[in-house]
Coordinates of N, CA, C and O in Angstrom, one line a residue:
M1 N -15.6 4.2 -13.8 CA -14.4 3.2 -13.7 C -13.7 3.5 -15.3 O -14.6 3.5 -16.2
N2 N -12.7 3.5 -15.7 CA -12.1 4.1 -16.9 C -12.0 2.3 -17.5 O -10.7 2.0 -17.2
I3 N -12.7 2.4 -18.7 CA -12.4 1.2 -19.3 C -11.8 1.8 -20.9 O -12.9 2.2 -21.5
R4 N -10.9 0.6 -21.5 CA -10.4 1.7 -22.8 C -9.9 0.0 -23.3 O -9.5 -1.1 -22.7
P5 N -10.1 -0.2 -24.7 CA -9.3 -1.5 -25.8 C -8.2 -0.9 -25.7 O -7.6 -0.3 -25.1
S6 N -7.3 -2.2 -25.4 CA -6.1 -2.5 -25.5 C -5.4 -1.4 -26.4 O -4.0 -1.2 -25.8
A7 N -5.6 -1.1 -27.3 CA -5.4 -0.5 -28.8 C -5.1 1.1 -28.7 O -4.0 2.0 -28.8
A8 N -5.8 1.4 -27.4 CA -5.8 2.8 -26.5 C -4.6 3.3 -25.9 O -3.9 4.3 -26.1
I9 N -3.7 2.1 -25.3 CA -2.6 2.2 -24.8 C -1.3 2.5 -25.7 O -0.8 3.7 -25.7
R10 N -1.7 2.2 -26.8 CA -0.3 2.4 -27.7 C -0.9 3.8 -28.8 O 0.1 5.0 -29.0
Q11 N -2.4 4.0 -28.7 CA -2.6 5.2 -29.7 C -2.9 6.9 -28.7 O -2.2 7.8 -29.2
N12 N -2.7 6.5 -27.5 CA -3.3 7.6 -26.2 C -1.9 7.8 -25.2 O -2.9 7.7 -24.1
Y13 N -1.4 7.1 -25.2 CA -0.4 6.5 -23.7 C -0.5 8.2 -23.0 O -0.8 8.1 -21.9
N14 N -0.1 9.1 -23.7 CA -0.2 10.5 -22.9 C -1.2 10.5 -22.0 O -1.6 11.2 -21.0
E15 N -2.4 10.7 -23.2 CA -3.9 10.9 -22.4 C -4.1 10.0 -21.3 O -4.9 10.3 -20.3
I16 N -4.0 8.3 -21.5 CA -4.4 7.5 -20.6 C -3.4 7.8 -19.2 O -3.6 7.8 -18.3
A17 N -1.9 8.2 -19.5 CA -1.3 8.5 -18.4 C -1.8 9.6 -17.6 O -2.0 9.8 -16.1
D18 N -2.4 10.7 -18.1 CA -2.7 11.8 -17.4 C -4.1 11.7 -16.6 O -3.8 11.8 -15.6
M19 N -5.1 10.7 -17.3 CA -5.8 10.5 -16.6 C -5.7 9.8 -15.5 O -6.1 9.8 -14.4
C20 N -4.7 8.7 -15.5 CA -4.2 8.1 -14.2 C -3.8 8.7 -13.0 O -4.1 9.0 -12.2
R21 N -2.9 9.9 -13.6 CA -2.6 10.8 -12.7 C -3.6 11.7 -12.0 O -3.5 12.1 -10.8
K22 N -4.3 12.3 -12.5 CA -5.3 13.2 -12.2 C -6.5 12.7 -11.5 O -6.2 13.2 -10.2
T23 N -6.9 11.3 -11.9 CA -8.1 10.6 -10.7 C -7.3 9.9 -9.9 O -8.2 9.8 -9.3
G24 N -6.2 9.6 -10.1 CA -5.4 8.3 -9.2 C -6.4 6.9 -8.9 O -6.3 6.3 -8.1
E25 N -6.9 6.7 -10.3 CA -7.8 5.5 -10.2 C -7.3 4.8 -11.7 O -6.5 5.3 -12.6
P26 N -7.2 3.5 -11.6 CA -7.0 2.9 -12.7 C -7.4 2.4 -14.0 O -8.8 3.1 -14.2
V27 N -7.0 2.2 -15.3 CA -7.5 2.5 -16.2 C -8.0 0.6 -16.4 O -6.6 0.2 -16.7
F28 N -8.7 0.4 -17.2 CA -8.9 -0.7 -17.3 C -8.6 -1.3 -18.6 O -9.2 -0.8 -19.6
L29 N -7.9 -1.9 -19.3 CA -7.7 -2.5 -21.0 C -8.0 -4.0 -21.7 O -8.1 -4.7 -20.5
T30 N -9.2 -3.6 -22.2 CA -9.8 -4.7 -22.6 C -8.8 -5.5 -24.0 O -8.7 -4.5 -25.1
K31 N -9.2 -6.7 -24.4 CA -8.5 -7.2 -25.5 C -9.8 -8.4 -26.0 O -9.9 -9.0 -25.5
N32 N -9.8 -8.0 -27.2 CA -11.1 -8.8 -27.7 C -12.6 -8.7 -26.6 O -12.6 -9.7 -26.8
G33 N -12.8 -7.8 -26.1 CA -14.0 -7.3 -25.6 C -13.6 -7.8 -24.1 O -14.8 -7.8 -23.2
E34 N -12.5 -8.9 -23.6 CA -12.4 -9.3 -22.4 C -11.4 -8.6 -21.9 O -10.4 -7.5 -22.1
G35 N -11.5 -8.5 -20.1 CA -10.9 -7.8 -19.5 C -9.3 -8.2 -19.3 O -9.1 -9.6 -19.6
D36 N -8.0 -7.6 -19.6 CA -6.6 -7.8 -20.0 C -5.5 -7.0 -18.7 O -4.9 -7.8 -18.3
L37 N -5.9 -5.9 -19.0 CA -4.7 -5.1 -18.4 C -5.3 -4.3 -17.3 O -6.4 -3.7 -17.8
V38 N -4.6 -3.7 -15.9 CA -4.9 -2.8 -15.7 C -3.5 -2.2 -15.3 O -2.6 -1.9 -15.1
V39 N -4.0 -0.7 -15.5 CA -3.0 0.6 -15.7 C -3.4 1.4 -14.6 O -4.0 2.0 -15.0
M40 N -2.2 1.9 -14.1 CA -2.1 3.1 -12.9 C -0.9 3.8 -12.8 O 0.2 3.3 -13.5
D41 N -1.0 5.0 -12.1 CA -0.1 5.6 -12.2 C 1.2 5.0 -10.7 O 0.3 4.2 -10.3
I42 N 2.3 5.3 -11.0 CA 3.0 4.5 -10.1 C 2.8 5.0 -8.5 O 2.8 4.1 -7.8
G43 N 2.3 6.4 -8.6 CA 1.9 6.6 -6.8 C 0.8 6.0 -6.5 O 1.0 5.7 -5.1
T44 N -0.2 6.3 -7.3 CA -1.5 5.3 -6.8 C -0.7 3.6 -7.1 O -1.5 3.2 -5.3
Y45 N -0.1 3.0 -7.3 CA 0.6 1.9 -7.4 C 0.9 1.7 -5.6 O 1.2 1.0 -4.7
N46 N 1.8 2.5 -5.6 CA 2.7 2.8 -4.3 C 1.6 2.4 -3.2 O 2.0 1.8 -2.3
R47 N 0.7 3.5 -3.2 CA 0.3 3.8 -2.1 C -0.6 2.5 -1.6 O -1.0 2.1 -0.9
R48 N -1.8 2.0 -2.9 CA -2.2 0.7 -2.7 C -1.0 -0.2 -2.0 O -1.7 -1.1 -1.3
E49 N -0.1 -0.7 -2.6 CA 1.0 -1.6 -1.9 C 1.2 -1.4 -0.6 O 1.2 -2.1 0.0
K50 N 1.2 -0.3 -0.3 CA 1.8 -0.1 1.1 C 0.1 0.0 2.3 O 0.4 -1.0 3.3
M51 N -0.9 0.2 1.5 CA -2.1 -0.5 2.0 C -2.3 -1.9 2.1 O -3.2 -2.4 3.6
L52 N -2.1 -2.3 1.1 CA -2.0 -3.9 1.4 C -1.2 -4.9 2.6 O -1.4 -5.6 3.0
K53 N -0.1 -4.0 2.5 CA 1.3 -4.5 3.6 C 0.3 -4.4 4.5 O 0.3 -5.1 5.6
L54 N -0.4 -3.2 4.9 CA -0.3 -2.5 6.4 C -1.6 -3.1 6.8 O -1.7 -4.1 7.6
R55 N -2.6 -3.5 5.9 CA -3.7 -4.3 6.1 C -3.2 -5.9 6.6 O -3.6 -6.3 7.3
E56 N -2.4 -6.3 6.0 CA -2.0 -7.8 6.1 C -1.6 -8.0 7.6 O -1.4 -8.8 8.2
E57 N -0.2 -6.8 7.7 CA 0.3 -6.7 9.5 C -0.6 -6.9 10.1 O -1.2 -7.3 11.4
L58 N -2.0 -5.5 10.0 CA -2.7 -5.9 10.9 C -3.7 -6.6 10.8 O -4.3 -7.2 12.5
L59 N -3.7 -7.7 10.3 CA -4.8 -8.9 10.2 C -3.7 -9.9 10.8 O -3.9 -10.6 11.7
A60 N -2.4 -10.1 10.7 CA -2.0 -11.1 11.5 C -1.7 -10.6 13.0 O -1.6 -11.5 13.8
V61 N -1.4 -9.7 13.4 CA -1.7 -8.6 14.4 C -3.1 -9.2 15.1 O -3.0 -9.9 16.4
E62 N -4.4 -9.1 14.4 CA -5.0 -9.1 15.1 C -5.5 -10.7 15.3 O -6.1 -11.4 16.4
E63 N -4.9 -11.7 14.7 CA -4.8 -13.0 14.4 C -3.8 -13.3 15.3 O -4.4 -14.5 16.4
D64 N -2.8 -13.1 15.8 CA -2.3 -13.5 16.9 C -2.8 -13.1 18.5 O -3.2 -13.9 19.4
R65 N -4.0 -11.9 18.4 CA -4.0 -11.0 19.8 C -5.5 -12.6 20.0 O -5.7 -12.7 20.7
M66 N -5.9 -12.7 19.1 CA -7.4 -13.7 18.7 C -6.8 -15.1 19.5 O -7.7 -15.7 20.2
R67 N -5.5 -15.7 19.5 CA -4.8 -16.6 19.5 C -4.5 -16.7 20.8 O -4.2 -17.1 21.6
G68 N -4.2 -15.2 21.6 CA -4.3 -15.1 22.9 C -2.6 -14.4 22.7 O -2.1 -14.5 24.0
S69 N -2.4 -13.9 22.1 CA -0.9 -13.3 22.3 C -1.1 -12.3 23.0 O -1.9 -11.7 23.0
K70 N 0.5 -12.4 23.9 CA 0.6 -11.0 25.1 C 0.6 -9.8 24.2 O 1.3 -9.9 23.0
G71 N -0.5 -8.7 24.9 CA -0.4 -7.7 23.7 C 0.9 -6.6 24.9 O 1.4 -7.4 25.9
Y72 N 0.9 -5.7 24.5 CA 1.8 -4.6 25.2 C 0.9 -3.1 25.6 O 0.0 -3.3 25.3
S73 N 1.2 -3.0 26.9 CA 0.7 -1.8 27.5 C 1.3 -0.6 26.8 O 2.5 -0.5 26.5
V74 N 0.4 0.9 27.1 CA 1.2 2.0 26.5 C 2.4 2.2 27.5 O 3.6 2.6 26.6
E75 N 2.5 1.6 28.6 CA 4.1 2.0 29.6 C 4.8 1.4 28.8 O 5.9 1.4 28.5
E76 N 4.7 -0.3 28.1 CA 5.8 -0.9 27.8 C 5.9 -0.6 26.5 O 7.3 -0.4 26.3
V77 N 5.2 0.0 25.8 CA 5.6 0.6 24.4 C 6.4 1.8 24.4 O 7.3 2.0 23.4
T78 N 5.8 2.7 25.6 CA 6.6 3.7 25.8 C 8.3 3.3 25.9 O 9.1 3.8 25.3
A79 N 8.1 2.8 26.9 CA 10.0 2.2 27.1 C 10.6 1.7 26.6 O 11.7 2.0 26.2
M80 N 9.9 0.9 25.2 CA 10.7 -0.2 24.3 C 10.8 1.3 23.2 O 12.3 1.2 22.5
M81 N 10.1 2.2 22.8 CA 10.4 3.1 21.7 C 11.6 4.3 22.5 O 12.5 4.4 21.7
R82 N 11.7 4.5 23.5 CA 12.7 5.3 24.1 C 13.7 4.2 24.6 O 15.0 5.3 23.9
N83 N 13.9 3.1 24.5 CA 15.1 2.2 24.3 C 15.5 2.6 23.1 O 16.6 2.3 22.6
A84 N 14.8 1.8 22.2 CA 15.3 2.3 20.8 C 16.3 3.4 20.1 O 16.6 3.3 19.7
I85 N 15.1 4.6 20.8 CA 15.5 6.0 20.0 C 16.7 6.1 21.1 O 17.9 6.7 20.1
R86 N 17.2 5.9 22.1 CA 18.6 5.9 23.1 C 19.6 4.5 22.2 O 20.5 5.5 22.1
E87 N 19.3 3.9 21.5 CA 20.3 3.1 21.3 C 20.6 3.4 19.8 O 22.0 3.1 19.1
A88 N 19.5 3.9 19.0 CA 19.9 4.3 17.6 C 20.5 5.8 17.9 O 21.2 6.1 16.9
E89 N 20.7 6.6 19.2 CA 21.2 7.9 19.2 C 23.0 7.4 19.7 O 23.4 8.0 20.0
G90 N 22.8 5.9 19.8 CA 24.4 5.7 20.3 C 24.9 5.4 22.1 O 25.8 5.3 22.6
H91 N 23.2 5.5 22.7 CA 23.9 5.9 24.1 C 23.4 4.6 24.8 O 23.2 4.3 26.1
G92 N 23.4 3.4 24.3 CA 22.9 1.9 24.6 C 21.2 1.9 25.2 O 20.5 3.3 24.8
T93 N 21.2 1.3 26.2 CA 20.0 1.0 26.7 C 19.3 2.2 27.6 O 20.3 2.6 27.8
A94 N 17.9 2.1 27.6 CA 17.5 3.4 28.8 C 17.7 2.9 30.3 O 17.2 3.2 31.2
E95 N 17.8 1.3 30.6 CA 17.6 0.8 31.6 C 18.9 0.6 32.1 O 19.5 1.0 32.0

């Protein structure tokens, strides 16, 4: 875990930015000895956001499943995907 005082971002921006990019880890900034901010490179931030969104979607699907929501068989999903592909190609539905 990288912890730096908040003044370090002003004094060593390039060093902190390089560290974030190389390690893929956030840098925690403190102010008056207390946690204040977290800095990370944009690639790491985007990956984390995508992962969180995917987890939220998976959790919602699992909650639906536990409530008895109908699932789909492999054959049904395959048919839906083929229909979507044909529609996207402009050929209408596969049925």
